[in-house]
PDB file of C-alpha atoms and ligand atoms in Angstrom:
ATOM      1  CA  UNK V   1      70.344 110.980  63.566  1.00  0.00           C
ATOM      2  CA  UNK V   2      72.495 109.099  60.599  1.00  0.00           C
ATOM      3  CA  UNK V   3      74.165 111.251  58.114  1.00  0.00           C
ATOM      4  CA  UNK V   4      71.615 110.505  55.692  1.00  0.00           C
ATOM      5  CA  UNK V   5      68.778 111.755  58.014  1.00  0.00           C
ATOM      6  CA  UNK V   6      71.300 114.914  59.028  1.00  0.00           C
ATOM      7  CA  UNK V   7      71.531 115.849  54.973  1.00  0.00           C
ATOM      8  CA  UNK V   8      67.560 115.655  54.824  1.00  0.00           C
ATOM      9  CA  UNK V   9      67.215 118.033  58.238  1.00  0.00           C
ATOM     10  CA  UNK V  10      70.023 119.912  56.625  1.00  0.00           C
ATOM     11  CA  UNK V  11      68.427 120.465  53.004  1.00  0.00           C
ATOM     12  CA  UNK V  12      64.884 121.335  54.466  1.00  0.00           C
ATOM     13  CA  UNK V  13      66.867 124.048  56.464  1.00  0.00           C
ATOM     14  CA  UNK V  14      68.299 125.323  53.236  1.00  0.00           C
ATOM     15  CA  UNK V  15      64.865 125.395  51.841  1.00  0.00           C
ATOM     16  CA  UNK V  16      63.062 127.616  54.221  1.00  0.00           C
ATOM     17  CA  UNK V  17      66.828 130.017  54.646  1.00  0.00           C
ATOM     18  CA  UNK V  18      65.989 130.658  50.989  1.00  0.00           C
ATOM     19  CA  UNK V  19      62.447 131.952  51.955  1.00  0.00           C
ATOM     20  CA  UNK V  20      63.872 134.322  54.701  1.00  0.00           C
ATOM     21  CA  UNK V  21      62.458 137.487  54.870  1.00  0.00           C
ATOM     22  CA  UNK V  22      63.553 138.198  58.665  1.00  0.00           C
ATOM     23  CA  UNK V  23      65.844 141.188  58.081  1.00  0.00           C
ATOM     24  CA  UNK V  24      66.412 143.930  55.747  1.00  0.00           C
ATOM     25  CA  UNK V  25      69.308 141.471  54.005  1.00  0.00           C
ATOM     26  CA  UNK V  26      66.564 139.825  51.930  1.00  0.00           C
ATOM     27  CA  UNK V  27      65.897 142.904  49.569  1.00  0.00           C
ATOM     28  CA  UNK V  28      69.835 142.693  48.517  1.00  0.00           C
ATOM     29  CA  UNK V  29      70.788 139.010  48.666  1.00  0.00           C
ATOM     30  CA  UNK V  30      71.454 137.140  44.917  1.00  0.00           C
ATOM     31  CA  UNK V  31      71.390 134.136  47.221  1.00  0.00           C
ATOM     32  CA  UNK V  32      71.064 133.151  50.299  1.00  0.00           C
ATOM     33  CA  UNK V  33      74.454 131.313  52.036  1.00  0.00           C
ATOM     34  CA  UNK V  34      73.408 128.525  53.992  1.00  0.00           C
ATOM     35  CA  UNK V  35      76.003 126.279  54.387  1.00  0.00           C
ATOM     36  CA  UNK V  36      78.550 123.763  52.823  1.00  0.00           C
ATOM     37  CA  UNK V  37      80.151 120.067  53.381  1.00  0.00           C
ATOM     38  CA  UNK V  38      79.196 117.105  54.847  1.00  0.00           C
ATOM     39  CA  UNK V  39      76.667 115.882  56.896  1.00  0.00           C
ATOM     40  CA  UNK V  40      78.912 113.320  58.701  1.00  0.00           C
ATOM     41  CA  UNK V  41      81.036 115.907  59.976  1.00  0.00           C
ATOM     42  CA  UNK V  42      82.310 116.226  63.431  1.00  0.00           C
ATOM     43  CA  UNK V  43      83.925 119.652  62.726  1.00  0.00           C
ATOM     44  CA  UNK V  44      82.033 122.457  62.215  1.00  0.00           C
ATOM     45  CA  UNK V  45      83.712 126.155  60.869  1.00  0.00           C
ATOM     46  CA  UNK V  46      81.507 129.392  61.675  1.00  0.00           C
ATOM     47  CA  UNK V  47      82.189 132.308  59.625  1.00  0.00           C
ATOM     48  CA  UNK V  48      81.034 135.679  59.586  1.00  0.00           C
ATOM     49  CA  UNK V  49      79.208 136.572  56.610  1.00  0.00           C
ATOM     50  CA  UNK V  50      78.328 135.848  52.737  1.00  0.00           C
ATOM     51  CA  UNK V  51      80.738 137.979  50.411  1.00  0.00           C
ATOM     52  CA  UNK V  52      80.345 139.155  47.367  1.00  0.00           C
ATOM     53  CA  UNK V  53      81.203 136.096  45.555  1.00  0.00           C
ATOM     54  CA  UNK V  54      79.638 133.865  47.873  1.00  0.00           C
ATOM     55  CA  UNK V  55      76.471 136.037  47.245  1.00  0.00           C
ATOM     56  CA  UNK V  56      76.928 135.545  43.558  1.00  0.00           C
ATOM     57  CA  UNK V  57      77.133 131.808  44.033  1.00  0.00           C
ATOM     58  CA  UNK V  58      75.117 130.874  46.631  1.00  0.00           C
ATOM     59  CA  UNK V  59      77.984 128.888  48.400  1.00  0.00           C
ATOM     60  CA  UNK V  60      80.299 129.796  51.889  1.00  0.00           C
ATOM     61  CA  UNK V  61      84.006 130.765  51.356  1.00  0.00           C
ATOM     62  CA  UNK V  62      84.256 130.184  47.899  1.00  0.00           C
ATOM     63  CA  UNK V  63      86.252 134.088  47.380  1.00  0.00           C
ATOM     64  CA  UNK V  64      89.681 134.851  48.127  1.00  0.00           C
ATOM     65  CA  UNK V  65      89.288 134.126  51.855  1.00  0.00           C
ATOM     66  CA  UNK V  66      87.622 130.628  51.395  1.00  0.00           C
ATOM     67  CA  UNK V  67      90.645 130.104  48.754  1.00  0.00           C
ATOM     68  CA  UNK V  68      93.357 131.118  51.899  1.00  0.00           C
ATOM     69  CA  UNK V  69      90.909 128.846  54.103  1.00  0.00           C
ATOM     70  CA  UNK V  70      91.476 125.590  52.076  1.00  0.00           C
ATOM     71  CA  UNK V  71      94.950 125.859  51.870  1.00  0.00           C
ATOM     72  CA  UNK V  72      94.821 126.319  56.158  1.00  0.00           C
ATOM     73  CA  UNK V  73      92.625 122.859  55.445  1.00  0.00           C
ATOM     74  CA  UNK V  74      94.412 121.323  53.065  1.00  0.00           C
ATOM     75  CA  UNK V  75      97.781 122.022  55.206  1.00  0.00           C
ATOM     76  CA  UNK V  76      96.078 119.684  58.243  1.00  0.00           C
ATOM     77  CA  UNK V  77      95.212 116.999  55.545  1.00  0.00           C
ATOM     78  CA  UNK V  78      91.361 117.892  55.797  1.00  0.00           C
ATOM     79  CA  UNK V  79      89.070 117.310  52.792  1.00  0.00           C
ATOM     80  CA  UNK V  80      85.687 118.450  52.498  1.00  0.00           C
ATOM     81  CA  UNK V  81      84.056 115.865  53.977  1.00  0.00           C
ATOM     82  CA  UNK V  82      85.802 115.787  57.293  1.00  0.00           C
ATOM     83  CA  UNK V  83      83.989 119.444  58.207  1.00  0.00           C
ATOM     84  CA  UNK V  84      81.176 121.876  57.480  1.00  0.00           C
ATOM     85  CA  UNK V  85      81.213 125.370  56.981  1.00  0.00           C
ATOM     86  CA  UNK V  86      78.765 127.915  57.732  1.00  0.00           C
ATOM     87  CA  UNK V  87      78.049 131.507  58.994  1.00  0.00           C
ATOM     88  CA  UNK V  88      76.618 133.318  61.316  1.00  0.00           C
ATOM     89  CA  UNK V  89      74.662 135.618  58.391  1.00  0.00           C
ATOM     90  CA  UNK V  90      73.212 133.438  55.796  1.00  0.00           C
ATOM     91  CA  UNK V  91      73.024 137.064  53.922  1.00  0.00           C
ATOM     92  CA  UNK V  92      75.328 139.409  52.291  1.00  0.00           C
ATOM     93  CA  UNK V  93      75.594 142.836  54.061  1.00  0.00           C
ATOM     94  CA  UNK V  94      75.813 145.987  51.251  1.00  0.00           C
ATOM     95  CA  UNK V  95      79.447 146.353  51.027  1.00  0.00           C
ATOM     96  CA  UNK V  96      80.782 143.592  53.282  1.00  0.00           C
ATOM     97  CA  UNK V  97      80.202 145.783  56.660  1.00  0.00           C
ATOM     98  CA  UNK V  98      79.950 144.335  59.788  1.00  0.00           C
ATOM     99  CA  UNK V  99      76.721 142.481  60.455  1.00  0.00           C
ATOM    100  CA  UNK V 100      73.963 144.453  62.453  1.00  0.00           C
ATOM    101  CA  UNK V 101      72.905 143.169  66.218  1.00  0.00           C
ATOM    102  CA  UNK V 102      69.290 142.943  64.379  1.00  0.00           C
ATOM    103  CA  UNK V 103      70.395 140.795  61.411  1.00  0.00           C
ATOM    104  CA  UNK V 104      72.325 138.291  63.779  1.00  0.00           C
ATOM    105  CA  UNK V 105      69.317 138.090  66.235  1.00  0.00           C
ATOM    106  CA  UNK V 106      67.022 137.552  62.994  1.00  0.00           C
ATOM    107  CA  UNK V 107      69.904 134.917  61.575  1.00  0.00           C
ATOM    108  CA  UNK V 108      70.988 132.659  65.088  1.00  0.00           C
ATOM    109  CA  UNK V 109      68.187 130.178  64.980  1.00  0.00           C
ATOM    110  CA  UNK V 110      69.215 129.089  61.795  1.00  0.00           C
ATOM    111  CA  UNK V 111      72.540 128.456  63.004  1.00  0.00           C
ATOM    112  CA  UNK V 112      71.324 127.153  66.131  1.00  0.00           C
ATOM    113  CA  UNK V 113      69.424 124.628  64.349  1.00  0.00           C
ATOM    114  CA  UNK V 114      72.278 124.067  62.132  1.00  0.00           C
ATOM    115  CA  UNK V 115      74.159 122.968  64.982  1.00  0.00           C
ATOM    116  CA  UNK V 116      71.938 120.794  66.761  1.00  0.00           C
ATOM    117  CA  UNK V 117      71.072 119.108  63.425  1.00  0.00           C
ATOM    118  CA  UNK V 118      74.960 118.209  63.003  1.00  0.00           C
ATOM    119  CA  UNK V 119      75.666 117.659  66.567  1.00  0.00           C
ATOM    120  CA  UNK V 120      79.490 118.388  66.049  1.00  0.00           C
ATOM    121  CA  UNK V 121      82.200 117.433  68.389  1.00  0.00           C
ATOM    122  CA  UNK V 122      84.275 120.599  67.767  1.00  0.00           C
ATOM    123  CA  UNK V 123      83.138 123.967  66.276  1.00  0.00           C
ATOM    124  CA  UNK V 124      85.495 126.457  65.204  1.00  0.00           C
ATOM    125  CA  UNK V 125      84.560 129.998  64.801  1.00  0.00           C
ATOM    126  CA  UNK V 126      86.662 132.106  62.413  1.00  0.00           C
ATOM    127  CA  UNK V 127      86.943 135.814  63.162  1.00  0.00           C
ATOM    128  CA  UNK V 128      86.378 137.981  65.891  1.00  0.00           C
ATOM    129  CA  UNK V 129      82.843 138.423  65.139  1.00  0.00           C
ATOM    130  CA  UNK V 130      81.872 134.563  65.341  1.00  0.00           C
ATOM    131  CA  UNK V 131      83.754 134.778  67.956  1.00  0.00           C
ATOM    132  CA  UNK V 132      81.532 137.780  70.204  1.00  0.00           C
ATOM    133  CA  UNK V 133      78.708 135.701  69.222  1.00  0.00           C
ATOM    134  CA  UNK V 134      79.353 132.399  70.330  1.00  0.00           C
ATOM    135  CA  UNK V 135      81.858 131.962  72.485  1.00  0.00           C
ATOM    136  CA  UNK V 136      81.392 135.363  74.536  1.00  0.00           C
ATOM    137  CA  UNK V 137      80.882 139.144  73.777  1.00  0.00           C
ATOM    138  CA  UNK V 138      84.105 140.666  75.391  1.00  0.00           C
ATOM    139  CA  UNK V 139      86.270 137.549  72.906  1.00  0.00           C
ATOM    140  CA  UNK V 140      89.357 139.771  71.968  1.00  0.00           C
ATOM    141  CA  UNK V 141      90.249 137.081  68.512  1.00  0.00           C
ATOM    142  CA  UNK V 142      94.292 138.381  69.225  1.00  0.00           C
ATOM    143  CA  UNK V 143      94.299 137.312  72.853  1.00  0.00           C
ATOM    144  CA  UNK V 144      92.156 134.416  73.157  1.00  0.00           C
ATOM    145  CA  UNK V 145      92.537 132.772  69.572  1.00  0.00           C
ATOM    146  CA  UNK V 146      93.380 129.141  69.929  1.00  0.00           C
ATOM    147  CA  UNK V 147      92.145 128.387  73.237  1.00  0.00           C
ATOM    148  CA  UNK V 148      89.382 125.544  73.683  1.00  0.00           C
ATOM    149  CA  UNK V 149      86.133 126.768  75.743  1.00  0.00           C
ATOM    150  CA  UNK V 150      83.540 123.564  76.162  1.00  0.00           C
ATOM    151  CA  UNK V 151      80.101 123.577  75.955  1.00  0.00           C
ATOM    152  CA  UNK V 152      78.330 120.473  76.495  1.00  0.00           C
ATOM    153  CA  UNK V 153      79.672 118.014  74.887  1.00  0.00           C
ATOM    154  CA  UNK V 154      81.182 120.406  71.645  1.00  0.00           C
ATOM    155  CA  UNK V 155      84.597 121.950  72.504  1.00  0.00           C
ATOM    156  CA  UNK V 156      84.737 125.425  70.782  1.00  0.00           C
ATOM    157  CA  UNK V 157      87.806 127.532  69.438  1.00  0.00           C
ATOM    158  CA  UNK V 158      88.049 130.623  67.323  1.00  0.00           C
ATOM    159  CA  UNK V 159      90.700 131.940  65.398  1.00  0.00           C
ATOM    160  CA  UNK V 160      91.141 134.589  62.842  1.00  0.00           C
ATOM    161  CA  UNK V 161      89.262 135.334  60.119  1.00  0.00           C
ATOM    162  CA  UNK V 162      91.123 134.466  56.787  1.00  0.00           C
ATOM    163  CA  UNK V 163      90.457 138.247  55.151  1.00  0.00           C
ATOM    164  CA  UNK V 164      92.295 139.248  58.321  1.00  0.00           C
ATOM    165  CA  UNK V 165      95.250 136.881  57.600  1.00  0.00           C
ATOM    166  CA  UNK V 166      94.767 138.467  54.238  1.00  0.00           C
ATOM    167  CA  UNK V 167      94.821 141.268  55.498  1.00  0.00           C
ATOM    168  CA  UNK V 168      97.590 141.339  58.241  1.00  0.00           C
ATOM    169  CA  UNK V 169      99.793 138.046  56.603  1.00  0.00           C
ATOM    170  CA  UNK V 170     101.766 138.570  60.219  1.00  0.00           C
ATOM    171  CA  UNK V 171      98.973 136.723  61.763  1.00  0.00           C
ATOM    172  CA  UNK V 172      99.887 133.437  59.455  1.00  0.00           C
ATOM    173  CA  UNK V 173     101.977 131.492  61.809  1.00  0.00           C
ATOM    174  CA  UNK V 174      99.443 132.047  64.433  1.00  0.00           C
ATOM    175  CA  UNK V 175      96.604 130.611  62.336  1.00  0.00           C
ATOM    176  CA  UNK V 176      99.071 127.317  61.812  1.00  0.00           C
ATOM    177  CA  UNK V 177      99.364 126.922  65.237  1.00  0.00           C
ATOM    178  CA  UNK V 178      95.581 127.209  65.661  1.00  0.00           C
ATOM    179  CA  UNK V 179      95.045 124.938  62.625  1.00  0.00           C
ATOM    180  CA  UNK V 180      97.580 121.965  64.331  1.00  0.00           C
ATOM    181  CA  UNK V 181      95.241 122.528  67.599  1.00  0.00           C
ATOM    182  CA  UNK V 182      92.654 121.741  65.753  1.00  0.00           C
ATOM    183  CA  UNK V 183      93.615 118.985  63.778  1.00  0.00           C
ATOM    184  CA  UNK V 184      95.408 117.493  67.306  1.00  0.00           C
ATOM    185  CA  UNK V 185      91.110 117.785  69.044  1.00  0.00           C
ATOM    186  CA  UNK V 186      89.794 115.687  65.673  1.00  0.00           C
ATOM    187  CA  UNK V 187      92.377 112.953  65.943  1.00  0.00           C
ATOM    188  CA  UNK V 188      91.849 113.001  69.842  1.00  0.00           C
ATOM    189  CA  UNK V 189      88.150 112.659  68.547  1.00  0.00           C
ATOM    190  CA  UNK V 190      88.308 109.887  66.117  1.00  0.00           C
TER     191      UNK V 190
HETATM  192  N1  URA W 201      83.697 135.549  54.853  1.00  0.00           N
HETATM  193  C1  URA W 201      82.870 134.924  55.694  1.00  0.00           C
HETATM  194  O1  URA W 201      82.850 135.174  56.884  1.00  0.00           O
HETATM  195  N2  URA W 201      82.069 133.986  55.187  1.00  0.00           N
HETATM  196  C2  URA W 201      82.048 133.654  53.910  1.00  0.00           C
HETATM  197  O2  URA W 201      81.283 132.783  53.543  1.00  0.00           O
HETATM  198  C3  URA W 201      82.944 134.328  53.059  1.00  0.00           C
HETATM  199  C4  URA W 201      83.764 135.271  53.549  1.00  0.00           C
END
C-alpha cells in the first residue's frame, strides 16, 4: 500500500472505532482514541490506554505522559512524522484503572488491523501492559525492557510507560538507553 492508500485504510478505521459499541467503555468515552501520526511511518508506539485528557480530546498522549513522551522523541531527533502512536484501548477506563481482559479482547482487532494497515518495521510497546499483550504474558517491563523480540518481519521492544517514569523518575536513564536502541533499529532501517 502507498502512504496515501495507508491514511485512507487508516481513516476508515477511525470511522467505524468511533461506532464501537464492543465493550462497556462506550457508555463513558467523550471520544474514542484511535490513533495519531503518519501514515508513512516505519515506527509504531503502543500504549496502554486513553486518559483523561486524551478522552477529552480525542487524540493519544496528548496529557502529561504524552508531554514526557515527546521530549523521550524529541531527545532521538524524531518528529511526528517519523512514527505513529496508538493503544491497545481505543477507550478510556473510569478512573484510569487497568484495562479489563474483556475490553482488550473486544479492542485487539482494531489494533491488529492497525498494524497490518501500517506494516511497520519496528513497534514499540510502552508499559508493562502493552507489553503482556503483545510481546508475551509473563513480560516483567523492569527485566526485559529494551530487548528486541522479532516477529516476522517487525522487530518489537517495550519499555516503560512514561506515567511510570513519572512516576518513579529513577527509571529515566533506563528509558534513554531504550530510546538510543531504538533510534540505533530506525537508522539500521533506513
Ligand atoms: N497513556 C496511555 O497509555 N495512552 C495514552 O494515550 C495516554 C496515556
Amino acid at each position: 500500500m502507498t502512504t496515501e492508500e495507508k491514511s485512507v485504510a487508516l481513516n476508515e478505521e477511525r470511522k467505524a472505532v468511533a461506532l464501537c459499541r464492543g465493550c462497556g467503555l462506550c457508555e463513558s468515552r467523550n471520544n474514542t482514541v484511535y490513533g495519531k501520526g503518519s501514515a508513512g511511518a516505519r515506527l509504531l508506539f503502543v500504549g496502554e490506554a486513553p486518559g483523561e485528557q486524551e478522552d477529552l480530546q480525542g487524540l493519544p498522549f496528548v496529557g502529561a505522559a504524552g508531554k514526557l513522551l515527546d521530549e523521550y522523541l524529541a531527545f532521538i531527533g524524531l518528529e511526528e512524522e517519523d512514527y505513529y502512536i496508538a493503544n491497545i484501548l481505543k477507550c478510556r477506563p473510569p478512573k484510569n484503572r487497568d484495562p479489563l481482559p474483556e475490553e482488550e479482547e473486544a479492542c485487539m482487532p482494531y489494533l491488529r488491523r492497525q498494524v497490518g494497515i501500517l506494516q511497520p518495521r519496528i513497534l514499540v510497546c510502552l508499559g508493562r501492559i502493552a507489553a503482556q499483550r503483545i510481546i508475551s504474558p509473563d513480560f516483567r517491563i523492569t527485566k526485559d525492557h529494551g530487548k528486541w523480540y522479532e516477529r516476522g518481519n517487525m522487530k518489537i521492544m517495550a519499555t516503560f510507560h512514561p506515567s511510570a517514569l513519572l512516576r518513579d523518575p529513577i527509571k529515566k536513564e533506563d528509558a534513554l538507553t531504550d530510546f538510543k536502541l531504538i533510534l540505533e533499529e530506525l537508522n539500521k532501517n533506513a
